[in-house]
JSON list of C-alpha atoms and ligand atoms in Angstrom, two decimals:
[
{"chain": "A", "resi": 1, "resn": "UNK", "atom": "CA", "xyz": [-88.86, -55.19, 46.44]},
{"chain": "A", "resi": 2, "resn": "UNK", "atom": "CA", "xyz": [-87.46, -52.09, 44.77]},
{"chain": "A", "resi": 3, "resn": "UNK", "atom": "CA", "xyz": [-88.40, -51.71, 41.12]},
{"chain": "A", "resi": 4, "resn": "UNK", "atom": "CA", "xyz": [-86.69, -49.65, 38.42]},
{"chain": "A", "resi": 5, "resn": "UNK", "atom": "CA", "xyz": [-89.01, -48.93, 35.50]},
{"chain": "A", "resi": 6, "resn": "UNK", "atom": "CA", "xyz": [-87.53, -48.11, 32.09]},
{"chain": "A", "resi": 7, "resn": "UNK", "atom": "CA", "xyz": [-89.87, -46.37, 29.62]},
{"chain": "A", "resi": 8, "resn": "UNK", "atom": "CA", "xyz": [-89.51, -44.42, 26.40]},
{"chain": "A", "resi": 9, "resn": "UNK", "atom": "CA", "xyz": [-92.85, -42.77, 25.71]},
{"chain": "A", "resi": 10, "resn": "UNK", "atom": "CA", "xyz": [-96.27, -42.38, 27.28]},
{"chain": "A", "resi": 11, "resn": "UNK", "atom": "CA", "xyz": [-95.69, -44.34, 30.45]},
{"chain": "A", "resi": 12, "resn": "UNK", "atom": "CA", "xyz": [-99.27, -45.49, 31.01]},
{"chain": "A", "resi": 13, "resn": "UNK", "atom": "CA", "xyz": [-97.87, -48.90, 32.00]},
{"chain": "A", "resi": 14, "resn": "UNK", "atom": "CA", "xyz": [-95.46, -47.13, 34.35]},
{"chain": "A", "resi": 15, "resn": "UNK", "atom": "CA", "xyz": [-98.42, -45.31, 35.88]},
{"chain": "A", "resi": 16, "resn": "UNK", "atom": "CA", "xyz": [-100.29, -48.60, 36.39]},
{"chain": "A", "resi": 17, "resn": "UNK", "atom": "CA", "xyz": [-97.26, -50.02, 38.23]},
{"chain": "A", "resi": 18, "resn": "UNK", "atom": "CA", "xyz": [-96.88, -46.90, 40.39]},
{"chain": "A", "resi": 19, "resn": "UNK", "atom": "CA", "xyz": [-100.61, -46.92, 41.25]},
{"chain": "A", "resi": 20, "resn": "UNK", "atom": "CA", "xyz": [-100.52, -50.66, 42.03]},
{"chain": "A", "resi": 21, "resn": "UNK", "atom": "CA", "xyz": [-97.64, -50.08, 44.47]},
{"chain": "A", "resi": 22, "resn": "UNK", "atom": "CA", "xyz": [-99.26, -47.03, 46.03]},
{"chain": "A", "resi": 23, "resn": "UNK", "atom": "CA", "xyz": [-102.56, -48.77, 46.72]},
{"chain": "A", "resi": 24, "resn": "UNK", "atom": "CA", "xyz": [-100.74, -51.87, 47.97]},
{"chain": "A", "resi": 25, "resn": "UNK", "atom": "CA", "xyz": [-101.94, -54.26, 45.28]},
{"chain": "A", "resi": 26, "resn": "UNK", "atom": "CA", "xyz": [-98.24, -54.79, 44.64]},
{"chain": "A", "resi": 27, "resn": "UNK", "atom": "CA", "xyz": [-95.94, -55.23, 47.63]},
{"chain": "A", "resi": 28, "resn": "UNK", "atom": "CA", "xyz": [-93.12, -53.19, 46.12]},
{"chain": "A", "resi": 29, "resn": "UNK", "atom": "CA", "xyz": [-91.94, -49.64, 45.42]},
{"chain": "A", "resi": 30, "resn": "UNK", "atom": "CA", "xyz": [-90.91, -47.95, 42.20]},
{"chain": "A", "resi": 31, "resn": "UNK", "atom": "CA", "xyz": [-87.68, -46.39, 43.43]},
{"chain": "A", "resi": 32, "resn": "UNK", "atom": "CA", "xyz": [-86.39, -45.01, 40.13]},
{"chain": "A", "resi": 33, "resn": "UNK", "atom": "CA", "xyz": [-87.51, -44.36, 36.54]},
{"chain": "A", "resi": 34, "resn": "UNK", "atom": "CA", "xyz": [-85.12, -44.25, 33.59]},
{"chain": "A", "resi": 35, "resn": "UNK", "atom": "CA", "xyz": [-85.92, -43.06, 30.08]},
{"chain": "A", "resi": 36, "resn": "UNK", "atom": "CA", "xyz": [-83.84, -42.75, 26.93]},
{"chain": "A", "resi": 37, "resn": "UNK", "atom": "CA", "xyz": [-86.20, -39.95, 25.88]},
{"chain": "A", "resi": 38, "resn": "UNK", "atom": "CA", "xyz": [-85.79, -36.67, 27.73]},
{"chain": "A", "resi": 39, "resn": "UNK", "atom": "CA", "xyz": [-89.23, -35.45, 26.63]},
{"chain": "A", "resi": 40, "resn": "UNK", "atom": "CA", "xyz": [-91.13, -38.60, 27.53]},
{"chain": "A", "resi": 41, "resn": "UNK", "atom": "CA", "xyz": [-94.38, -38.45, 29.41]},
{"chain": "A", "resi": 42, "resn": "UNK", "atom": "CA", "xyz": [-92.93, -41.28, 31.49]},
{"chain": "A", "resi": 43, "resn": "UNK", "atom": "CA", "xyz": [-90.35, -38.92, 33.04]},
{"chain": "A", "resi": 44, "resn": "UNK", "atom": "CA", "xyz": [-93.09, -36.37, 33.67]},
{"chain": "A", "resi": 45, "resn": "UNK", "atom": "CA", "xyz": [-95.23, -39.00, 35.40]},
{"chain": "A", "resi": 46, "resn": "UNK", "atom": "CA", "xyz": [-92.29, -39.93, 37.66]},
{"chain": "A", "resi": 47, "resn": "UNK", "atom": "CA", "xyz": [-91.77, -36.27, 38.56]},
{"chain": "A", "resi": 48, "resn": "UNK", "atom": "CA", "xyz": [-95.48, -35.90, 39.35]},
{"chain": "A", "resi": 49, "resn": "UNK", "atom": "CA", "xyz": [-95.14, -38.81, 41.78]},
{"chain": "A", "resi": 50, "resn": "UNK", "atom": "CA", "xyz": [-91.85, -37.56, 43.30]},
{"chain": "A", "resi": 51, "resn": "UNK", "atom": "CA", "xyz": [-90.04, -40.64, 42.06]},
{"chain": "A", "resi": 52, "resn": "UNK", "atom": "CA", "xyz": [-86.37, -40.04, 41.15]},
{"chain": "A", "resi": 53, "resn": "UNK", "atom": "CA", "xyz": [-86.09, -40.10, 37.37]},
{"chain": "A", "resi": 54, "resn": "UNK", "atom": "CA", "xyz": [-83.23, -39.91, 34.90]},
{"chain": "A", "resi": 55, "resn": "UNK", "atom": "CA", "xyz": [-82.88, -39.22, 31.21]},
{"chain": "A", "resi": 56, "resn": "UNK", "atom": "CA", "xyz": [-80.11, -41.59, 30.15]},
{"chain": "A", "resi": 57, "resn": "UNK", "atom": "CA", "xyz": [-79.10, -42.26, 26.56]},
{"chain": "A", "resi": 58, "resn": "UNK", "atom": "CA", "xyz": [-76.04, -43.34, 24.59]},
{"chain": "A", "resi": 59, "resn": "UNK", "atom": "CA", "xyz": [-76.22, -40.01, 22.79]},
{"chain": "A", "resi": 60, "resn": "UNK", "atom": "CA", "xyz": [-75.98, -38.15, 26.08]},
{"chain": "A", "resi": 61, "resn": "UNK", "atom": "CA", "xyz": [-73.05, -40.23, 27.41]},
{"chain": "A", "resi": 62, "resn": "UNK", "atom": "CA", "xyz": [-71.19, -40.77, 24.13]},
{"chain": "A", "resi": 63, "resn": "UNK", "atom": "CA", "xyz": [-71.27, -44.59, 24.00]},
{"chain": "A", "resi": 64, "resn": "UNK", "atom": "CA", "xyz": [-73.32, -47.66, 24.95]},
{"chain": "A", "resi": 65, "resn": "UNK", "atom": "CA", "xyz": [-70.56, -48.70, 27.38]},
{"chain": "A", "resi": 66, "resn": "UNK", "atom": "CA", "xyz": [-70.58, -45.43, 29.33]},
{"chain": "A", "resi": 67, "resn": "UNK", "atom": "CA", "xyz": [-74.39, -45.43, 29.30]},
{"chain": "A", "resi": 68, "resn": "UNK", "atom": "CA", "xyz": [-74.41, -48.95, 30.79]},
{"chain": "A", "resi": 69, "resn": "UNK", "atom": "CA", "xyz": [-71.96, -47.95, 33.53]},
{"chain": "A", "resi": 70, "resn": "UNK", "atom": "CA", "xyz": [-74.08, -44.91, 34.40]},
{"chain": "A", "resi": 71, "resn": "UNK", "atom": "CA", "xyz": [-77.29, -46.98, 34.44]},
{"chain": "A", "resi": 72, "resn": "UNK", "atom": "CA", "xyz": [-75.64, -49.58, 36.70]},
{"chain": "A", "resi": 73, "resn": "UNK", "atom": "CA", "xyz": [-74.59, -46.80, 39.08]},
{"chain": "A", "resi": 74, "resn": "UNK", "atom": "CA", "xyz": [-78.16, -45.52, 39.30]},
{"chain": "A", "resi": 75, "resn": "UNK", "atom": "CA", "xyz": [-79.58, -49.03, 39.81]},
{"chain": "A", "resi": 76, "resn": "UNK", "atom": "CA", "xyz": [-77.07, -49.59, 42.58]},
{"chain": "A", "resi": 77, "resn": "UNK", "atom": "CA", "xyz": [-77.77, -46.23, 44.19]},
{"chain": "A", "resi": 78, "resn": "UNK", "atom": "CA", "xyz": [-81.51, -47.01, 44.40]},
{"chain": "A", "resi": 79, "resn": "UNK", "atom": "CA", "xyz": [-81.01, -50.61, 45.60]},
{"chain": "A", "resi": 80, "resn": "UNK", "atom": "CA", "xyz": [-82.94, -52.01, 42.67]},
{"chain": "A", "resi": 81, "resn": "UNK", "atom": "CA", "xyz": [-84.07, -55.64, 42.95]},
{"chain": "A", "resi": 82, "resn": "UNK", "atom": "CA", "xyz": [-86.01, -55.87, 39.71]},
{"chain": "A", "resi": 83, "resn": "UNK", "atom": "CA", "xyz": [-86.08, -53.97, 36.41]},
{"chain": "A", "resi": 84, "resn": "UNK", "atom": "CA", "xyz": [-89.31, -53.63, 34.45]},
{"chain": "A", "resi": 85, "resn": "UNK", "atom": "CA", "xyz": [-89.21, -52.48, 30.83]},
{"chain": "A", "resi": 86, "resn": "UNK", "atom": "CA", "xyz": [-92.55, -50.77, 30.20]},
{"chain": "A", "resi": 87, "resn": "UNK", "atom": "CA", "xyz": [-92.38, -49.54, 26.63]},
{"chain": "A", "resi": 88, "resn": "UNK", "atom": "CA", "xyz": [-88.59, -49.16, 26.60]},
{"chain": "A", "resi": 89, "resn": "UNK", "atom": "CA", "xyz": [-87.41, -49.00, 23.00]},
{"chain": "A", "resi": 90, "resn": "UNK", "atom": "CA", "xyz": [-83.78, -50.09, 23.48]},
{"chain": "A", "resi": 91, "resn": "UNK", "atom": "CA", "xyz": [-81.88, -53.32, 24.06]},
{"chain": "A", "resi": 92, "resn": "UNK", "atom": "CA", "xyz": [-80.01, -53.41, 27.35]},
{"chain": "A", "resi": 93, "resn": "UNK", "atom": "CA", "xyz": [-76.21, -53.69, 27.43]},
{"chain": "A", "resi": 94, "resn": "UNK", "atom": "CA", "xyz": [-74.82, -57.12, 28.29]},
{"chain": "A", "resi": 95, "resn": "UNK", "atom": "CA", "xyz": [-73.30, -55.79, 31.54]},
{"chain": "A", "resi": 96, "resn": "UNK", "atom": "CA", "xyz": [-76.80, -54.91, 32.79]},
{"chain": "A", "resi": 97, "resn": "UNK", "atom": "CA", "xyz": [-78.24, -58.23, 31.60]},
{"chain": "A", "resi": 98, "resn": "UNK", "atom": "CA", "xyz": [-75.51, -60.11, 33.46]},
{"chain": "A", "resi": 99, "resn": "UNK", "atom": "CA", "xyz": [-75.77, -58.15, 36.69]},
{"chain": "A", "resi": 100, "resn": "UNK", "atom": "CA", "xyz": [-79.58, -58.46, 36.82]},
{"chain": "A", "resi": 101, "resn": "UNK", "atom": "CA", "xyz": [-79.84, -61.92, 35.29]},
{"chain": "A", "resi": 102, "resn": "UNK", "atom": "CA", "xyz": [-83.46, -63.21, 35.56]},
{"chain": "A", "resi": 103, "resn": "UNK", "atom": "CA", "xyz": [-84.48, -59.96, 37.25]},
{"chain": "A", "resi": 104, "resn": "UNK", "atom": "CA", "xyz": [-85.41, -57.99, 34.16]},
{"chain": "A", "resi": 105, "resn": "UNK", "atom": "CA", "xyz": [-88.90, -58.23, 32.64]},
{"chain": "A", "resi": 106, "resn": "UNK", "atom": "CA", "xyz": [-90.60, -56.74, 29.58]},
{"chain": "A", "resi": 107, "resn": "UNK", "atom": "CA", "xyz": [-94.24, -56.37, 28.61]},
{"chain": "A", "resi": 108, "resn": "UNK", "atom": "CA", "xyz": [-95.22, -57.00, 25.00]},
{"chain": "A", "resi": 109, "resn": "UNK", "atom": "CA", "xyz": [-98.68, -56.27, 23.53]},
{"chain": "A", "resi": 110, "resn": "UNK", "atom": "CA", "xyz": [-99.22, -59.64, 21.79]},
{"chain": "A", "resi": 111, "resn": "UNK", "atom": "CA", "xyz": [-99.03, -63.38, 22.42]},
{"chain": "A", "resi": 112, "resn": "UNK", "atom": "CA", "xyz": [-95.32, -64.09, 21.94]},
{"chain": "A", "resi": 113, "resn": "UNK", "atom": "CA", "xyz": [-93.62, -65.82, 20.20]},
{"chain": "A", "resi": 114, "resn": "UNK", "atom": "CA", "xyz": [-96.08, -64.53, 17.60]},
{"chain": "A", "resi": 115, "resn": "UNK", "atom": "CA", "xyz": [-95.78, -60.89, 16.58]},
{"chain": "A", "resi": 116, "resn": "UNK", "atom": "CA", "xyz": [-92.49, -60.18, 18.34]},
{"chain": "A", "resi": 117, "resn": "UNK", "atom": "CA", "xyz": [-88.93, -59.29, 17.40]},
{"chain": "A", "resi": 118, "resn": "UNK", "atom": "CA", "xyz": [-87.23, -56.28, 15.86]},
{"chain": "A", "resi": 119, "resn": "UNK", "atom": "CA", "xyz": [-89.68, -53.77, 14.43]},
{"chain": "A", "resi": 120, "resn": "UNK", "atom": "CA", "xyz": [-92.63, -55.32, 16.26]},
{"chain": "A", "resi": 121, "resn": "UNK", "atom": "CA", "xyz": [-93.56, -52.48, 18.57]},
{"chain": "A", "resi": 122, "resn": "UNK", "atom": "CA", "xyz": [-96.42, -50.05, 18.99]},
{"chain": "A", "resi": 123, "resn": "UNK", "atom": "CA", "xyz": [-99.04, -49.99, 16.26]},
{"chain": "A", "resi": 124, "resn": "UNK", "atom": "CA", "xyz": [-96.96, -52.33, 14.05]},
{"chain": "A", "resi": 125, "resn": "UNK", "atom": "CA", "xyz": [-97.91, -55.20, 16.35]},
{"chain": "A", "resi": 126, "resn": "UNK", "atom": "CA", "xyz": [-101.65, -54.58, 16.22]},
{"chain": "A", "resi": 127, "resn": "UNK", "atom": "CA", "xyz": [-101.61, -53.95, 12.47]},
{"chain": "A", "resi": 128, "resn": "UNK", "atom": "CA", "xyz": [-99.87, -57.31, 11.95]},
{"chain": "A", "resi": 129, "resn": "UNK", "atom": "CA", "xyz": [-102.34, -59.12, 14.22]},
{"chain": "A", "resi": 130, "resn": "UNK", "atom": "CA", "xyz": [-105.32, -57.77, 12.26]},
{"chain": "A", "resi": 131, "resn": "UNK", "atom": "CA", "xyz": [-103.67, -58.48, 8.92]},
{"chain": "A", "resi": 132, "resn": "UNK", "atom": "CA", "xyz": [-103.08, -62.09, 9.99]},
{"chain": "A", "resi": 133, "resn": "UNK", "atom": "CA", "xyz": [-106.83, -62.33, 10.81]},
{"chain": "A", "resi": 134, "resn": "UNK", "atom": "CA", "xyz": [-106.10, -63.53, 14.34]},
{"chain": "A", "resi": 135, "resn": "UNK", "atom": "CA", "xyz": [-109.17, -64.13, 16.50]},
{"chain": "A", "resi": 136, "resn": "UNK", "atom": "CA", "xyz": [-107.23, -63.41, 19.65]},
{"chain": "A", "resi": 137, "resn": "UNK", "atom": "CA", "xyz": [-104.18, -61.48, 20.71]},
{"chain": "A", "resi": 138, "resn": "UNK", "atom": "CA", "xyz": [-102.99, -60.62, 24.20]},
{"chain": "A", "resi": 139, "resn": "UNK", "atom": "CA", "xyz": [-100.24, -59.53, 26.52]},
{"chain": "A", "resi": 140, "resn": "UNK", "atom": "CA", "xyz": [-96.96, -61.28, 27.31]},
{"chain": "A", "resi": 141, "resn": "UNK", "atom": "CA", "xyz": [-94.60, -60.64, 30.19]},
{"chain": "A", "resi": 142, "resn": "UNK", "atom": "CA", "xyz": [-91.20, -62.23, 29.71]},
{"chain": "A", "resi": 143, "resn": "UNK", "atom": "CA", "xyz": [-87.68, -62.14, 31.04]},
{"chain": "A", "resi": 144, "resn": "UNK", "atom": "CA", "xyz": [-85.28, -60.03, 29.05]},
{"chain": "A", "resi": 145, "resn": "UNK", "atom": "CA", "xyz": [-82.22, -61.28, 27.23]},
{"chain": "A", "resi": 146, "resn": "UNK", "atom": "CA", "xyz": [-79.97, -59.90, 24.50]},
{"chain": "A", "resi": 147, "resn": "UNK", "atom": "CA", "xyz": [-82.59, -60.18, 21.72]},
{"chain": "A", "resi": 148, "resn": "UNK", "atom": "CA", "xyz": [-85.94, -58.48, 21.33]},
{"chain": "A", "resi": 149, "resn": "UNK", "atom": "CA", "xyz": [-88.94, -60.35, 22.80]},
{"chain": "A", "resi": 150, "resn": "UNK", "atom": "CA", "xyz": [-87.28, -63.76, 23.10]},
{"chain": "A", "resi": 151, "resn": "UNK", "atom": "CA", "xyz": [-86.63, -64.38, 26.81]},
{"chain": "A", "resi": 152, "resn": "UNK", "atom": "CA", "xyz": [-88.54, -66.86, 28.97]},
{"chain": "A", "resi": 153, "resn": "UNK", "atom": "CA", "xyz": [-92.28, -66.15, 29.05]},
{"chain": "A", "resi": 154, "resn": "UNK", "atom": "CA", "xyz": [-93.51, -65.84, 32.65]},
{"chain": "A", "resi": 155, "resn": "UNK", "atom": "CA", "xyz": [-97.16, -64.90, 32.02]},
{"chain": "A", "resi": 156, "resn": "UNK", "atom": "CA", "xyz": [-99.67, -64.37, 29.23]},
{"chain": "A", "resi": 157, "resn": "UNK", "atom": "CA", "xyz": [-103.26, -63.25, 29.01]},
{"chain": "A", "resi": 158, "resn": "UNK", "atom": "CA", "xyz": [-105.56, -63.28, 26.00]},
{"chain": "A", "resi": 159, "resn": "UNK", "atom": "CA", "xyz": [-107.53, -60.40, 24.50]},
{"chain": "A", "resi": 160, "resn": "UNK", "atom": "CA", "xyz": [-110.22, -60.88, 21.83]},
{"chain": "A", "resi": 161, "resn": "UNK", "atom": "CA", "xyz": [-109.82, -59.40, 18.37]},
{"chain": "A", "resi": 162, "resn": "UNK", "atom": "CA", "xyz": [-113.20, -58.19, 17.07]},
{"chain": "A", "resi": 163, "resn": "UNK", "atom": "CA", "xyz": [-114.23, -58.36, 13.44]},
{"chain": "A", "resi": 164, "resn": "UNK", "atom": "CA", "xyz": [-114.19, -54.63, 12.76]},
{"chain": "A", "resi": 165, "resn": "UNK", "atom": "CA", "xyz": [-111.18, -53.72, 14.88]},
{"chain": "A", "resi": 166, "resn": "UNK", "atom": "CA", "xyz": [-108.79, -51.10, 13.60]},
{"chain": "A", "resi": 167, "resn": "UNK", "atom": "CA", "xyz": [-105.22, -51.27, 14.95]},
{"chain": "A", "resi": 168, "resn": "UNK", "atom": "CA", "xyz": [-106.03, -48.23, 17.11]},
{"chain": "A", "resi": 169, "resn": "UNK", "atom": "CA", "xyz": [-109.12, -49.79, 18.67]},
{"chain": "A", "resi": 170, "resn": "UNK", "atom": "CA", "xyz": [-107.32, -53.06, 19.29]},
{"chain": "A", "resi": 171, "resn": "UNK", "atom": "CA", "xyz": [-104.31, -51.22, 20.78]},
{"chain": "A", "resi": 172, "resn": "UNK", "atom": "CA", "xyz": [-106.58, -49.52, 23.27]},
{"chain": "A", "resi": 173, "resn": "UNK", "atom": "CA", "xyz": [-108.20, -52.81, 24.33]},
{"chain": "A", "resi": 174, "resn": "UNK", "atom": "CA", "xyz": [-104.82, -54.50, 24.77]},
{"chain": "A", "resi": 175, "resn": "UNK", "atom": "CA", "xyz": [-103.34, -51.56, 26.70]},
{"chain": "A", "resi": 176, "resn": "UNK", "atom": "CA", "xyz": [-106.31, -51.57, 29.08]},
{"chain": "A", "resi": 177, "resn": "UNK", "atom": "CA", "xyz": [-105.67, -55.25, 29.79]},
{"chain": "A", "resi": 178, "resn": "UNK", "atom": "CA", "xyz": [-101.94, -54.54, 30.23]},
{"chain": "A", "resi": 179, "resn": "UNK", "atom": "CA", "xyz": [-102.69, -52.19, 33.09]},
{"chain": "A", "resi": 180, "resn": "UNK", "atom": "CA", "xyz": [-104.61, -54.88, 34.99]},
{"chain": "A", "resi": 181, "resn": "UNK", "atom": "CA", "xyz": [-102.25, -57.69, 34.10]},
{"chain": "A", "resi": 182, "resn": "UNK", "atom": "CA", "xyz": [-99.14, -55.78, 35.21]},
{"chain": "A", "resi": 183, "resn": "UNK", "atom": "CA", "xyz": [-100.56, -55.59, 38.71]},
{"chain": "A", "resi": 184, "resn": "UNK", "atom": "CA", "xyz": [-101.28, -59.34, 38.82]},
{"chain": "A", "resi": 185, "resn": "UNK", "atom": "CA", "xyz": [-97.91, -60.38, 37.46]},
{"chain": "A", "resi": 186, "resn": "UNK", "atom": "CA", "xyz": [-95.66, -57.92, 39.32]},
{"chain": "A", "resi": 187, "resn": "UNK", "atom": "CA", "xyz": [-97.39, -58.77, 42.58]},
{"chain": "A", "resi": 188, "resn": "UNK", "atom": "CA", "xyz": [-96.58, -62.43, 41.83]},
{"chain": "A", "resi": 189, "resn": "UNK", "atom": "CA", "xyz": [-92.95, -61.44, 41.32]},
{"chain": "A", "resi": 190, "resn": "UNK", "atom": "CA", "xyz": [-92.98, -59.46, 44.57]},
{"chain": "A", "resi": 191, "resn": "UNK", "atom": "CA", "xyz": [-94.50, -62.33, 46.56]},
{"chain": "A", "resi": 192, "resn": "UNK", "atom": "CA", "xyz": [-92.14, -64.92, 45.08]},
{"chain": "A", "resi": 193, "resn": "UNK", "atom": "CA", "xyz": [-94.65, -66.92, 42.99]},
{"chain": "A", "resi": 194, "resn": "UNK", "atom": "CA", "xyz": [-92.62, -65.86, 39.98]},
{"chain": "A", "resi": 195, "resn": "UNK", "atom": "CA", "xyz": [-89.02, -66.16, 41.03]},
{"chain": "A", "resi": 196, "resn": "UNK", "atom": "CA", "xyz": [-86.22, -63.70, 40.58]},
{"chain": "A", "resi": 197, "resn": "UNK", "atom": "CA", "xyz": [-82.96, -65.43, 39.64]},
{"chain": "B", "resi": 201, "resn": "LIG", "atom": "C1", "xyz": [-97.26, -51.09, 25.76]},
{"chain": "B", "resi": 201, "resn": "LIG", "atom": "O1", "xyz": [-98.17, -51.47, 24.78]},
{"chain": "B", "resi": 201, "resn": "LIG", "atom": "C2", "xyz": [-96.27, -52.20, 26.02]},
{"chain": "B", "resi": 201, "resn": "LIG", "atom": "O2", "xyz": [-96.79, -53.46, 25.81]},
{"chain": "B", "resi": 201, "resn": "LIG", "atom": "C3", "xyz": [-95.19, -51.91, 25.03]},
{"chain": "B", "resi": 201, "resn": "LIG", "atom": "O3", "xyz": [-95.12, -50.50, 24.99]},
{"chain": "B", "resi": 201, "resn": "LIG", "atom": "C4", "xyz": [-96.37, -49.94, 25.33]},
{"chain": "B", "resi": 201, "resn": "LIG", "atom": "C5", "xyz": [-96.15, -48.93, 26.40]},
{"chain": "B", "resi": 201, "resn": "LIG", "atom": "O4", "xyz": [-97.23, -48.06, 26.56]},
{"chain": "B", "resi": 201, "resn": "LIG", "atom": "N1", "xyz": [-93.96, -52.58, 25.40]},
{"chain": "B", "resi": 201, "resn": "LIG", "atom": "P1", "xyz": [-97.10, -46.85, 27.58]},
{"chain": "B", "resi": 201, "resn": "LIG", "atom": "O5", "xyz": [-95.94, -45.98, 27.12]},
{"chain": "B", "resi": 201, "resn": "LIG", "atom": "O6", "xyz": [-96.81, -47.43, 28.93]},
{"chain": "B", "resi": 201, "resn": "LIG", "atom": "O7", "xyz": [-98.41, -46.13, 27.55]}
]
């Protein structure tokens, strides 16, 4: 299974996926990395691993339509079977959603459908969880559709919220769990337990 990872910032989830493939916990290969952010650590991580990587944004190509066509060309060129959004801060164009129907997944740092949707990213999520006095939060991996965080949930895992947690401390605990959980879930996609469309 050839995976394309899309990421906008730090790329620690990307790194977990790359490492899981390299040490054969996941029976797949990250064949290409795409970022809308030319300065992202994610692109740097791909370069460090000699994985082809591309900075692709609507700003760079002039429109969402041209961007989508260019992304589809890259996905085709690298024979991509599955797309994983690992901290990718953009919605995907309908042409990409249609072509890779059921084959696009996102990771979200909370137990969806709670704490999801537009604006619910990064520290905003963990701040909202603490404010709501939740006793537990977690990680959700779901299929991607045309709205933020609303596609079919394929896997969830829980993470405890401690009494004195700050959003930063909680974020770190959740991210740590993400790195383990990504390996479990993507290997289940690669071995067919979670089906591609
Ligand atoms: C993760 O918390 C993920 O759940 C969310 O974006 C974050 C990405 O972190 N979608 P990183 O850039 O991989 O370190």
